PDB file of C-alpha atoms and ligand atoms in Angstrom:
ATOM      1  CA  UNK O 148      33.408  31.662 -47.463  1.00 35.00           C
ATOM      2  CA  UNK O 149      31.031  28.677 -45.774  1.00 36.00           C
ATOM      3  CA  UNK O 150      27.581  28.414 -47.415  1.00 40.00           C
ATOM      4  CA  UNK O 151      26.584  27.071 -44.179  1.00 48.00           C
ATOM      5  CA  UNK O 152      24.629  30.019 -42.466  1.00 60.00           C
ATOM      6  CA  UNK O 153      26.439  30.820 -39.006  1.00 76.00           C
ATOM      7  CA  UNK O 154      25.388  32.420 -35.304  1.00 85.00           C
ATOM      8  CA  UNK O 155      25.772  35.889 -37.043  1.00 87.00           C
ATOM      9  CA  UNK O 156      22.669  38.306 -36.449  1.00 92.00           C
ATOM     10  CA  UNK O 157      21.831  35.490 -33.462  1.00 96.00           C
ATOM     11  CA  UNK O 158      20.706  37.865 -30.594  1.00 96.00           C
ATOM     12  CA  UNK O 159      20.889  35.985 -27.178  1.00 97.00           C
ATOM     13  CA  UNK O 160      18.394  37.535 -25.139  1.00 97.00           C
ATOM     14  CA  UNK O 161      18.114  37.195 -21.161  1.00 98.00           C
ATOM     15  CA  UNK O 162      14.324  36.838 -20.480  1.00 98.00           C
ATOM     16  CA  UNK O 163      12.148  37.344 -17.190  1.00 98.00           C
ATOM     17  CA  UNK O 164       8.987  38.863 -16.740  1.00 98.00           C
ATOM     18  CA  UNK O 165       6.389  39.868 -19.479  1.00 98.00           C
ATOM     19  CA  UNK O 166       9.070  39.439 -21.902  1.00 98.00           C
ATOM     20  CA  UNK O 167       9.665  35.694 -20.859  1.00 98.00           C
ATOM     21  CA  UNK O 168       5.396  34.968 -20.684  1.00 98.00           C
ATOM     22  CA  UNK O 169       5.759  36.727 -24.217  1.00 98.00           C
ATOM     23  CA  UNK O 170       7.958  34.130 -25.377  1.00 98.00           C
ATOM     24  CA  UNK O 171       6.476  31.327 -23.822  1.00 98.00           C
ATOM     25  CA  UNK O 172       5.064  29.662 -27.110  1.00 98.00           C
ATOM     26  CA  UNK O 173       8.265  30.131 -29.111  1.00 98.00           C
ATOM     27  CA  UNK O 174      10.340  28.613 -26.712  1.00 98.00           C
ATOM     28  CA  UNK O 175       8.033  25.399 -26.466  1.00 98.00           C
ATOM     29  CA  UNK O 176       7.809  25.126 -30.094  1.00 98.00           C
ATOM     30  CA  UNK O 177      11.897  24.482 -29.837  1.00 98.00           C
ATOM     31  CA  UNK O 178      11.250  22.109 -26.889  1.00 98.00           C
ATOM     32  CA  UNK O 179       8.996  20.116 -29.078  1.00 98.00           C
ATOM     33  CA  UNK O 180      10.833  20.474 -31.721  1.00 98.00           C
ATOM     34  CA  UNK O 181      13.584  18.649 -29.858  1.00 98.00           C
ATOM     35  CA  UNK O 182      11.517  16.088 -28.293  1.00 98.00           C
ATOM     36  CA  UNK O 183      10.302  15.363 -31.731  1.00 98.00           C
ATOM     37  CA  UNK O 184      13.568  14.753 -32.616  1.00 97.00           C
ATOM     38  CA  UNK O 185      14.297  12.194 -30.281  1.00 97.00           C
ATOM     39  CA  UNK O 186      16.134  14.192 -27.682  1.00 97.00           C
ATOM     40  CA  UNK O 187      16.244  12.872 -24.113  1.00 97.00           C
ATOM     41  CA  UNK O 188      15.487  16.187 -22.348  1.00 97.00           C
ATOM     42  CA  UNK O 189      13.111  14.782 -19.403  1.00 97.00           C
ATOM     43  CA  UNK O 190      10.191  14.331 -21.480  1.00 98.00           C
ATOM     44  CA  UNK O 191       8.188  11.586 -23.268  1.00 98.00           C
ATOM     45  CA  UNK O 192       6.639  10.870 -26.567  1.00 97.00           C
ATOM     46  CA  UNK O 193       3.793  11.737 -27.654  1.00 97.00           C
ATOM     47  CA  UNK O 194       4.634  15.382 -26.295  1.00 98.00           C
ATOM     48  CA  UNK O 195       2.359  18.502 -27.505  1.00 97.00           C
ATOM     49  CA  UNK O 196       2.788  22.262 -28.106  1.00 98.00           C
ATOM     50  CA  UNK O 197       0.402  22.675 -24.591  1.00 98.00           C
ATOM     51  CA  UNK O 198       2.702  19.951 -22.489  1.00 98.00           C
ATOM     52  CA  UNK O 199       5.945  21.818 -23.442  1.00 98.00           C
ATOM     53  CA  UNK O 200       4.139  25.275 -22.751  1.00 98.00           C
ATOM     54  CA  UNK O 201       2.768  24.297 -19.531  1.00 98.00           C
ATOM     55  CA  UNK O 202       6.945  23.268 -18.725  1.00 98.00           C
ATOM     56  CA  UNK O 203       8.016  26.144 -19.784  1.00 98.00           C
ATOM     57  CA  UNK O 204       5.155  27.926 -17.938  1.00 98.00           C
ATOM     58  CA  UNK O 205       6.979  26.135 -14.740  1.00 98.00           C
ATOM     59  CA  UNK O 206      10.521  27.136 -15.165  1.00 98.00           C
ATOM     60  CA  UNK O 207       9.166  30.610 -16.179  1.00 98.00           C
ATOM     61  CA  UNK O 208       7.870  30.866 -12.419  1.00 98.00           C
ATOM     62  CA  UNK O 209      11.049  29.794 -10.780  1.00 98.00           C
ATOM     63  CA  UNK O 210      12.745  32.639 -13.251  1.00 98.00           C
ATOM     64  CA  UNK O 211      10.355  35.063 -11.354  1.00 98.00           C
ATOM     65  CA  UNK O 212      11.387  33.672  -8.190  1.00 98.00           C
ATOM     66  CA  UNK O 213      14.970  33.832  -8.938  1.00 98.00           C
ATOM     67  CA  UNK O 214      15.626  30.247  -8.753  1.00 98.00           C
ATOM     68  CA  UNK O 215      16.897  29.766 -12.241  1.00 98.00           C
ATOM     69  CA  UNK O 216      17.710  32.062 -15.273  1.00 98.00           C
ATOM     70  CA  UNK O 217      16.460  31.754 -18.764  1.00 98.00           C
ATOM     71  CA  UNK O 218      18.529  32.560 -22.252  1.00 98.00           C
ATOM     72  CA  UNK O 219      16.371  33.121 -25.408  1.00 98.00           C
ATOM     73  CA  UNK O 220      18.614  32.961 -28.861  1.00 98.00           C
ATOM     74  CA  UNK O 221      16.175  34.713 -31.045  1.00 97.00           C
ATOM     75  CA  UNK O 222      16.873  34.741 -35.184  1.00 96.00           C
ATOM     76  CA  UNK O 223      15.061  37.667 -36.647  1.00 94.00           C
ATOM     77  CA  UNK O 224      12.832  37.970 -33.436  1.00 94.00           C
ATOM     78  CA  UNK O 225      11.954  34.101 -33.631  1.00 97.00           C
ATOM     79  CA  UNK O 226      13.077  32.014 -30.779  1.00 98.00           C
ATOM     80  CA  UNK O 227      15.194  29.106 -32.439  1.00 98.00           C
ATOM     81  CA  UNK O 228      17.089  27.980 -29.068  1.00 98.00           C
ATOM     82  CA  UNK O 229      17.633  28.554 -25.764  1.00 98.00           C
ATOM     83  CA  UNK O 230      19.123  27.359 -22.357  1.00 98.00           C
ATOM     84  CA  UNK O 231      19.108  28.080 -18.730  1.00 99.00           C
ATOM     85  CA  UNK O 232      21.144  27.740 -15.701  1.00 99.00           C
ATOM     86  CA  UNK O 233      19.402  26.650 -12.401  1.00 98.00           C
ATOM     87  CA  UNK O 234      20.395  29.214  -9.331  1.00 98.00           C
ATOM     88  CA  UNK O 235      18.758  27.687  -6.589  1.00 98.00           C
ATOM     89  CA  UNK O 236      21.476  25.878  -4.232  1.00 96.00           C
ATOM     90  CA  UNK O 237      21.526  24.746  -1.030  1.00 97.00           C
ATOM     91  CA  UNK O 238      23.446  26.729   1.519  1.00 97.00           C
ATOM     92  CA  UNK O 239      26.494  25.759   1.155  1.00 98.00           C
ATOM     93  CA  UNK O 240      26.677  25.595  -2.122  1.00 98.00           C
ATOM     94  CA  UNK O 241      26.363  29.241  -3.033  1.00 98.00           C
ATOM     95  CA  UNK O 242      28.864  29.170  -5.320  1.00 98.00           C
ATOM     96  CA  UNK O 243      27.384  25.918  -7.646  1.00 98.00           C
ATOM     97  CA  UNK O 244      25.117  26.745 -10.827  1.00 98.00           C
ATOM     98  CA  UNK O 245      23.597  23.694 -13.099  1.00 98.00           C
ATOM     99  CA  UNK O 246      22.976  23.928 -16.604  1.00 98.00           C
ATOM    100  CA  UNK O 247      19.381  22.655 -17.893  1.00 98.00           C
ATOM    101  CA  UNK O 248      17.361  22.819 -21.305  1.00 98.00           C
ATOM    102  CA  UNK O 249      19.832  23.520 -23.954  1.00 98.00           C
ATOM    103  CA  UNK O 250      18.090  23.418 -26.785  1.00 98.00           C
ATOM    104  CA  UNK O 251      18.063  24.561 -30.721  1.00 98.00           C
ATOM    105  CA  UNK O 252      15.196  23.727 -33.063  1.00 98.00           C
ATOM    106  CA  UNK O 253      16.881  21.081 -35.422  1.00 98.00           C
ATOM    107  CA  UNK O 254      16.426  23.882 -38.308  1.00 97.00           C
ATOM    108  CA  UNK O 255      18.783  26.306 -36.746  1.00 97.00           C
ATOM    109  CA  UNK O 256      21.271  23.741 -35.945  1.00 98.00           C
ATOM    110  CA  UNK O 257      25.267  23.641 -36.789  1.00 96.00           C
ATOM    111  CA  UNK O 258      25.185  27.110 -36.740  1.00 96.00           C
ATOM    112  CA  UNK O 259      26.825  27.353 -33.437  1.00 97.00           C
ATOM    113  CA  UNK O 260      23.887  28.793 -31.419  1.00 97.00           C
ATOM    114  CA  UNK O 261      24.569  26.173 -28.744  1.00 98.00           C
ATOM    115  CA  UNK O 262      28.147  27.356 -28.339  1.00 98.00           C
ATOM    116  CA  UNK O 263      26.632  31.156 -28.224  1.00 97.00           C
ATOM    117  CA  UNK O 264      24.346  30.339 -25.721  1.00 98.00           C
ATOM    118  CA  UNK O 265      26.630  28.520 -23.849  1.00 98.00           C
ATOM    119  CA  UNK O 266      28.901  31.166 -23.649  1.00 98.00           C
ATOM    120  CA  UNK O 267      26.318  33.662 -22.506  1.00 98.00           C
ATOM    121  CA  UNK O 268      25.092  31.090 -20.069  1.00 98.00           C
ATOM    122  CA  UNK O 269      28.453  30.887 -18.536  1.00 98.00           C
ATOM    123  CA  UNK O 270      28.721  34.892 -18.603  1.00 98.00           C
ATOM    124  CA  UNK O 271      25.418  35.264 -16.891  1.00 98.00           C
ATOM    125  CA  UNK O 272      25.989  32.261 -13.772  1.00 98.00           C
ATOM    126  CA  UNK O 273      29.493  34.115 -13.402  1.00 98.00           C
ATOM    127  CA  UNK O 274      27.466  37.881 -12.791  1.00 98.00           C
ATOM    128  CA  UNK O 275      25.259  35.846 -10.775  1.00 98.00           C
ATOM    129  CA  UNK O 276      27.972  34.800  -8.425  1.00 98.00           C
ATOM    130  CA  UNK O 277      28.643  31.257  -9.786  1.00 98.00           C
ATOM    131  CA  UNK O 278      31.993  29.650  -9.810  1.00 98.00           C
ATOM    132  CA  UNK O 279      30.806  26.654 -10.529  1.00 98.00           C
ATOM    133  CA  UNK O 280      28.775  24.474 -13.140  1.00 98.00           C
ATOM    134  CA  UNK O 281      27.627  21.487 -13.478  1.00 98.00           C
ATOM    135  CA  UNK O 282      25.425  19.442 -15.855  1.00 98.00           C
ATOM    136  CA  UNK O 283      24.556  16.160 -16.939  1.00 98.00           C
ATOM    137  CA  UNK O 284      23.798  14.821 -21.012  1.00 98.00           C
ATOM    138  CA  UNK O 285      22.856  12.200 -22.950  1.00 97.00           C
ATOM    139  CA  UNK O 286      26.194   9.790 -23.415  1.00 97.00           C
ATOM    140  CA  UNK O 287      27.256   9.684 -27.746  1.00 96.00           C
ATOM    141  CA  UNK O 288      24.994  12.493 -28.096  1.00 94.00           C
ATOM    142  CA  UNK O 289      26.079  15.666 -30.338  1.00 95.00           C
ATOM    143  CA  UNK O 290      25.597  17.402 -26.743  1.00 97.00           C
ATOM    144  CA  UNK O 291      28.062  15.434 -25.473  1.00 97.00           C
ATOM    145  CA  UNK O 292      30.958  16.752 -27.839  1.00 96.00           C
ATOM    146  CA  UNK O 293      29.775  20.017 -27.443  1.00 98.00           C
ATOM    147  CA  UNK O 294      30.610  20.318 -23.903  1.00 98.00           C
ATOM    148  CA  UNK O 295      34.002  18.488 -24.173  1.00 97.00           C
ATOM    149  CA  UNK O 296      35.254  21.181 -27.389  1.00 97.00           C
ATOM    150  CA  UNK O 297      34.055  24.023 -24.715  1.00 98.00           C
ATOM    151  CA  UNK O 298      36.283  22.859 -22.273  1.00 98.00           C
ATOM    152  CA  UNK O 299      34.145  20.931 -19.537  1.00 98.00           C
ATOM    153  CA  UNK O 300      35.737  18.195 -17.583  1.00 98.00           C
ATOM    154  CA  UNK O 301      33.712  15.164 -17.777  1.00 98.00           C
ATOM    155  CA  UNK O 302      33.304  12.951 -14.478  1.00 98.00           C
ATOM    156  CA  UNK O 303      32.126  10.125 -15.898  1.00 98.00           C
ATOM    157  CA  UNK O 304      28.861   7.768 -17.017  1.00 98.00           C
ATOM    158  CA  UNK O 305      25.376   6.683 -15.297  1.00 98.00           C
ATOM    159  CA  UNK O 306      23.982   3.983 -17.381  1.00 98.00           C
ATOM    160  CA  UNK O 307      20.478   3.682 -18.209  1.00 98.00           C
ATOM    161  CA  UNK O 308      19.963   7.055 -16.265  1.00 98.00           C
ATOM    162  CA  UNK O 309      17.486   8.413 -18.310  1.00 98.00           C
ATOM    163  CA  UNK O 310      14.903   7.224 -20.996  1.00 98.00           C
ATOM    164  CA  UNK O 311      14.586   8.760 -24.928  1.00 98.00           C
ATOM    165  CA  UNK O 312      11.238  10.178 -25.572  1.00 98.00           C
ATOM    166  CA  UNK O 313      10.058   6.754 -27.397  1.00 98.00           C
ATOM    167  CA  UNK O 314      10.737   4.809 -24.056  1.00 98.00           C
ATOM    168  CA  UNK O 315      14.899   3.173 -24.868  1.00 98.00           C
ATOM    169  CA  UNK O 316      17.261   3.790 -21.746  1.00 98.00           C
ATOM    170  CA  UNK O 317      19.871   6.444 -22.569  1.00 98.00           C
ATOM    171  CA  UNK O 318      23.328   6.831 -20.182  1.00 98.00           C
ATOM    172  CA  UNK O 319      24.411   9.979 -18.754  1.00 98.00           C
ATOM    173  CA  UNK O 320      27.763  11.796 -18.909  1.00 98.00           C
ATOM    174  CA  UNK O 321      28.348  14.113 -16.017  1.00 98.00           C
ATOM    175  CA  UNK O 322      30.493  17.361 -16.601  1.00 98.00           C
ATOM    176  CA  UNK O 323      31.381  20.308 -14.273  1.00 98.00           C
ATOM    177  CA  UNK O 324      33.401  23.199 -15.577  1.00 98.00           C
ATOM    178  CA  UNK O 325      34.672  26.122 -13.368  1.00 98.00           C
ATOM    179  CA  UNK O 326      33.925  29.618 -14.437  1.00 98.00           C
TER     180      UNK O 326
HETATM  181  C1  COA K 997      22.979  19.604 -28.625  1.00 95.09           C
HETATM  182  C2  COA K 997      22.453  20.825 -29.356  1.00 95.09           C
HETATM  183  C3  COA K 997      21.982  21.848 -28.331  1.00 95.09           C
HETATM  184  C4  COA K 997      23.555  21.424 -30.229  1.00 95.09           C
HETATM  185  O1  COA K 997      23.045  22.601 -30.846  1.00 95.09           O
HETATM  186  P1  COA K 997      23.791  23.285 -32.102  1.00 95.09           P
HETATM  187  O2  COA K 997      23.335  24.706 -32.156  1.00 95.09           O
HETATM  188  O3  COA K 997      23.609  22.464 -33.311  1.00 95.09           O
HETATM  189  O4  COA K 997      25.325  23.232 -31.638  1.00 95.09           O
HETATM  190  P2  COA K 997      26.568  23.900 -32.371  1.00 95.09           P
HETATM  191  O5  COA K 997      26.151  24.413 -33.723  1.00 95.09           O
HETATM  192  O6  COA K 997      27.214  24.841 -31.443  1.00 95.09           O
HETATM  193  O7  COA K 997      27.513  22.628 -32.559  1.00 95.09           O
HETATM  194  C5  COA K 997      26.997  21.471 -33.192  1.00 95.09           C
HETATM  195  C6  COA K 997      27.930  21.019 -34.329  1.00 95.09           C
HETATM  196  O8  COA K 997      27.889  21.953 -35.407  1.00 95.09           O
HETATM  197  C7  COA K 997      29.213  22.339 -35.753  1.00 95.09           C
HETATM  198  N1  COA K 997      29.152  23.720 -36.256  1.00 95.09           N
HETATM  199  C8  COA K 997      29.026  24.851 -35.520  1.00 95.09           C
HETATM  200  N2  COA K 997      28.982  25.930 -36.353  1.00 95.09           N
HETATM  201  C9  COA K 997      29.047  25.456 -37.616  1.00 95.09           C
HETATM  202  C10 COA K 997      29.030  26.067 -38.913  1.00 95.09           C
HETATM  203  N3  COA K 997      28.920  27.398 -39.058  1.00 95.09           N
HETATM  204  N4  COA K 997      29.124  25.252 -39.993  1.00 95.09           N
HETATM  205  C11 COA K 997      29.212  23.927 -39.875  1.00 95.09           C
HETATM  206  N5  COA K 997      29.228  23.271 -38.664  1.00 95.09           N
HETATM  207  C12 COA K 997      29.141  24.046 -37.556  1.00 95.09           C
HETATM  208  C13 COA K 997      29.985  22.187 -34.463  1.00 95.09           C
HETATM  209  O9  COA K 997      31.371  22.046 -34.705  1.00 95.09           O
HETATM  210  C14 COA K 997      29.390  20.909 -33.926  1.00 95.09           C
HETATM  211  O10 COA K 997      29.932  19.790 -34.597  1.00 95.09           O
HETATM  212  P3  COA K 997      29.997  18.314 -33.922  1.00 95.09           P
HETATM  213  O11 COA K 997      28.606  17.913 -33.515  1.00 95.09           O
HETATM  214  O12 COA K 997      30.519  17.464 -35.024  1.00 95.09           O
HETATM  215  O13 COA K 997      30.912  18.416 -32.741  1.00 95.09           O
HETATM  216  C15 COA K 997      21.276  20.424 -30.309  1.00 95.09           C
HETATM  217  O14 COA K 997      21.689  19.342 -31.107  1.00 95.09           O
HETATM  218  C16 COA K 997      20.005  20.044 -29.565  1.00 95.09           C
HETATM  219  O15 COA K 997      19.201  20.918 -29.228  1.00 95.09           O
HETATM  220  N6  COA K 997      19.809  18.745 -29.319  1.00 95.09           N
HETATM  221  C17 COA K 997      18.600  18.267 -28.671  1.00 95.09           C
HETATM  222  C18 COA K 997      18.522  18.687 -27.233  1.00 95.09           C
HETATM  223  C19 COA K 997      19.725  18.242 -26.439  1.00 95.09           C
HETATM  224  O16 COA K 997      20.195  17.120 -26.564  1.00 95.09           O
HETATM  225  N7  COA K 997      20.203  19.173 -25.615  1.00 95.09           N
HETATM  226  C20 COA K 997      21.296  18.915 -24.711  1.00 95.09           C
HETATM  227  C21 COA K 997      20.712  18.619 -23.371  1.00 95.09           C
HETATM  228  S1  COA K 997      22.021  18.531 -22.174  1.00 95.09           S
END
């Protein structure tokens, strides 16, 4: 038996609505978490609780206006990761989801909650219509073998696309996966 703790008893939870404003500080607490950690995930060091609410405050308003779905991975009612998958296309790309803001607070990590979510991410863009993902990540990052092990086809690399929270370039790996 592993002494590492697995995703048993993880509950992936689809929020919208007063449920999502109700979450609002626990998932920026995980987005700080990760930008804390170093994690290229659009924003910069120094980053506070308030900045990552006030994203997630954002992307909580396209949820309502069915432009993008949110997943919550909640560990005894405590949001420790979460992910969503952006809706909105243009018009003739119906069919085309994008996946956006994976993220697990670096305690709850190696558990395979990004896998979990992942897979309910993948369930959820499929009800939604989606045959089709894409996404982009950090090049040598764990991310990056994640996505490869759950069976996305990577396109190839953008150098110096991005920057790490404490200002150093970071490339990009493209991936797409049909669903
Ligand atoms: C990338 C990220 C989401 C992965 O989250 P995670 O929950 O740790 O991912 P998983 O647990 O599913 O897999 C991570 C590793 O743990 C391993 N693992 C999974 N379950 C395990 C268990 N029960 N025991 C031991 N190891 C385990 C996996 O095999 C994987 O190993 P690898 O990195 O050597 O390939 C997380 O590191 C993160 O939030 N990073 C910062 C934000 C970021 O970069 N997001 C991606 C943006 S595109």
């Amino acid at each position: 038996m592993s002494a590492v703790p697995d995703s048993a008893g993880i509950e992936v939870r689809r929020l919208a609505g007063a449920a999502l404003n109700a979450r609002l500080d626990g998932l920026a607490a995980v987005l700080e978490d990760c930008v804390s950690g170093g994690a290229s995930v659009s924003y910069m060091a120094p980053f506070s609780h308030a900045q990552a609410r006030e994203a997630f405050a954002g992307m909580a308003a396209e949820v309502e206006q069915g432009r993008r779905l949110l997943l919550a991975a909640l560990d005894d009612g405590a949001v420790v990761g979460t992910v969503q998958v952006i809706l909105a296309s243009p018009p003739n790309q119906p069919h085309r989801g994008e996946i956006a803001k994976l993220l697990v607070h670096r305690r709850a990590r190696r558990r395979g909650l990004a896998a979990l979510l992942m897979e309910h991410a993948e369930a959820e863009a499929r009800a939604e219509g989606k045959s089709l993902l894409v996404l982009d990540t950090v090049t040598g990052d764990p991310a990056e073998r994640l996505y490869a092990r759950l069976g996305w086809t990577r396109v190839g690399v953008i150098p110096n696309y991005a920057l790490y929270p404490d200002g150093r370039f970071c490339d990009t790996t493209v991936f797409w996966k049909a669903i």
